[in-house]
CSV table of C-alpha atoms in Angstrom, one decimal:
chain,number,residue,atom,x,y,z
A,1,MET,CA,-207.2,25.3,-7.0
A,2,ALA,CA,-209.5,27.9,-8.6
A,3,SER,CA,-211.5,28.9,-5.5
A,4,PRO,CA,-212.1,32.6,-5.5
A,5,ASP,CA,-211.9,32.5,-1.8
A,6,VAL,CA,-208.4,33.8,-1.1
A,7,PRO,CA,-207.9,32.2,2.4
A,8,SER,CA,-209.2,28.9,1.0
A,9,ARG,CA,-206.9,29.0,-1.9
A,10,TYR,CA,-203.8,29.5,0.4
A,11,ALA,CA,-205.0,26.9,2.9
A,12,CYS,CA,-205.7,24.2,0.2
A,13,ALA,CA,-202.4,24.8,-1.5
A,14,HIS,CA,-200.5,24.5,1.7
A,15,VAL,CA,-202.5,21.3,2.6
A,16,ALA,CA,-201.6,19.8,-0.8
A,17,ALA,CA,-198.0,20.5,-0.2
A,18,LEU,CA,-198.3,18.9,3.3
A,19,ARG,CA,-200.0,15.8,1.7
A,20,ALA,CA,-197.2,15.6,-1.0
A,21,ALA,CA,-194.6,15.6,2.0
A,22,ALA,CA,-196.5,12.9,3.7
A,23,ALA,CA,-196.6,10.8,0.6
A,24,LEU,CA,-192.7,11.1,0.3
A,25,LEU,CA,-192.3,10.5,4.1
A,26,ALA,CA,-194.4,7.3,3.9
A,27,ALA,CA,-192.3,6.1,0.9
A,28,GLN,CA,-188.9,6.9,2.4
A,29,ALA,CA,-189.0,7.3,6.2
A,30,ARG,CA,-187.7,4.5,8.3
A,31,PRO,CA,-189.3,4.4,11.6
A,32,HIS,CA,-187.1,4.6,14.6
A,33,ALA,CA,-188.2,2.9,17.8
A,34,SER,CA,-187.6,5.8,20.4
A,35,LYS,CA,-189.5,8.0,22.6
A,36,ARG,CA,-188.3,11.2,21.1
A,37,ARG,CA,-190.3,14.3,20.9
A,38,GLN,CA,-192.8,14.2,17.8
A,39,LYS,CA,-191.8,16.2,14.9
A,40,ASN,CA,-194.0,18.0,12.2
A,41,ALA,CA,-193.9,16.8,8.6
A,42,TRP,CA,-191.8,19.6,7.4
A,43,VAL,CA,-188.9,18.8,10.2
A,44,LEU,CA,-189.1,15.0,9.3
A,45,LEU,CA,-188.8,16.0,5.4
A,46,ALA,CA,-185.7,18.0,5.9
A,47,GLU,CA,-184.3,14.9,7.8
A,48,VAL,CA,-185.4,12.2,5.4
A,49,ALA,CA,-184.6,14.3,2.2
A,50,PRO,CA,-182.0,16.8,3.0
A,51,GLU,CA,-182.0,18.1,-0.5
A,52,LEU,CA,-185.7,19.1,0.2
A,53,ALA,CA,-184.9,21.2,3.3
A,54,GLU,CA,-185.4,24.6,1.6
A,55,TRP,CA,-189.0,23.4,0.5
A,56,ALA,CA,-189.7,22.1,3.9
A,57,ALA,CA,-188.5,25.4,5.5
A,58,PHE,CA,-190.6,27.3,3.0
A,59,PHE,CA,-193.8,25.5,3.9
A,60,ALA,CA,-193.1,25.4,7.5
A,61,GLY,CA,-193.0,29.2,7.3
A,62,GLY,CA,-196.5,29.3,6.1
A,63,ALA,CA,-198.1,27.2,8.8
A,64,ARG,CA,-199.4,30.0,10.8
A,65,LYS,CA,-201.0,31.8,7.9
A,66,ARG,CA,-202.5,28.7,6.8
A,67,ALA,CA,-204.0,28.1,10.1
A,68,ALA,CA,-205.3,31.7,10.1
A,69,ALA,CA,-206.6,31.1,6.6
A,70,GLU,CA,-208.5,28.1,7.7
A,71,ALA,CA,-210.0,30.0,10.6
A,72,GLY,CA,-211.5,32.2,8.2
A,73,SER,CA,-209.2,35.3,8.4
A,74,THR,CA,-209.5,37.4,5.3
A,75,ARG,CA,-206.6,39.6,6.3
A,76,ALA,CA,-204.3,36.6,6.9
A,77,VAL,CA,-203.0,36.3,3.1
A,78,SER,CA,-203.3,38.4,0.1
A,79,GLU,CA,-204.6,37.3,-3.1
A,80,ARG,CA,-201.1,37.4,-4.5
A,81,GLU,CA,-199.7,35.5,-1.6
A,82,ALA,CA,-202.5,32.7,-2.3
A,83,ASP,CA,-201.7,32.6,-6.0
A,84,ASP,CA,-197.8,32.2,-5.2
A,85,LEU,CA,-198.3,29.5,-2.8
A,86,VAL,CA,-200.7,27.7,-5.3
A,87,ARG,CA,-197.8,27.8,-8.0
A,88,ASP,CA,-195.2,26.9,-5.3
A,89,ALA,CA,-197.3,23.8,-4.0
A,90,ASP,CA,-197.8,22.9,-7.7
A,91,ARG,CA,-194.0,22.8,-8.2
A,92,PHE,CA,-193.2,21.1,-4.9
A,93,LEU,CA,-195.9,18.4,-6.0
A,94,ALA,CA,-194.1,17.9,-9.4
A,95,VAL,CA,-190.7,17.4,-7.3
A,96,VAL,CA,-192.2,14.9,-5.0
A,97,GLU,CA,-193.9,13.1,-8.0
A,98,GLN,CA,-190.5,12.9,-9.7
A,99,ARG,CA,-188.6,11.7,-6.7
A,100,LEU,CA,-191.3,8.9,-6.3
A,101,GLY,CA,-191.2,7.9,-9.9
A,102,LEU,CA,-195.0,8.9,-10.4
A,103,ILE,CA,-196.3,10.2,-13.6
A,104,ALA,CA,-196.4,14.1,-13.4
A,105,HIS,CA,-199.7,15.7,-12.9
A,106,ALA,CA,-201.2,18.5,-15.1
A,107,PRO,CA,-199.7,21.6,-13.8
A,108,VAL,CA,-201.7,24.6,-12.5
A,109,ALA,CA,-202.3,26.9,-15.4
A,110,GLY,CA,-199.3,29.4,-15.7
A,111,THR,CA,-196.8,27.3,-13.8
A,112,TYR,CA,-193.6,25.7,-15.1
A,113,LEU,CA,-192.0,22.7,-13.4
A,114,ALA,CA,-188.3,23.4,-13.9
A,115,VAL,CA,-187.9,24.9,-10.4
A,116,GLU,CA,-185.5,23.4,-7.8
A,117,HIS,CA,-186.2,25.6,-4.9
A,118,PRO,CA,-189.3,27.4,-3.4
A,119,GLY,CA,-190.3,30.9,-3.9
A,120,ALA,CA,-188.8,31.2,-7.4
A,121,ALA,CA,-192.3,32.7,-8.5
A,122,HIS,CA,-191.6,35.5,-6.2
A,123,ARG,CA,-188.2,36.1,-7.7
A,124,ALA,CA,-189.3,35.5,-11.3
A,125,GLY,CA,-191.7,38.4,-11.1
């Protein structure tokens, strides 16, 4: 995700995480025959894989910013927020790959994969 466009970088990173969540849901979710209210992928992820609830909450919290970034807002996210989300999405993808027994992707330059919770890049400095 080397786009020089900050909103695009943020939106693409968020969508990448959403696609990883969808892959995990497709592999692990069991459909229920009910007429309950529809839930978004992040809510479903927290239900299907409670150990990933923190990741789900983290990415759910960025959905509005992603929508603003997709709409072209240049004030919705900062360059640092976009870069941090790229790293966090990369880490989340690694977690999903491991859970699904897949071969790990090549990480985004400057990231490491030994992170069990979201936002570690923000705390690590």
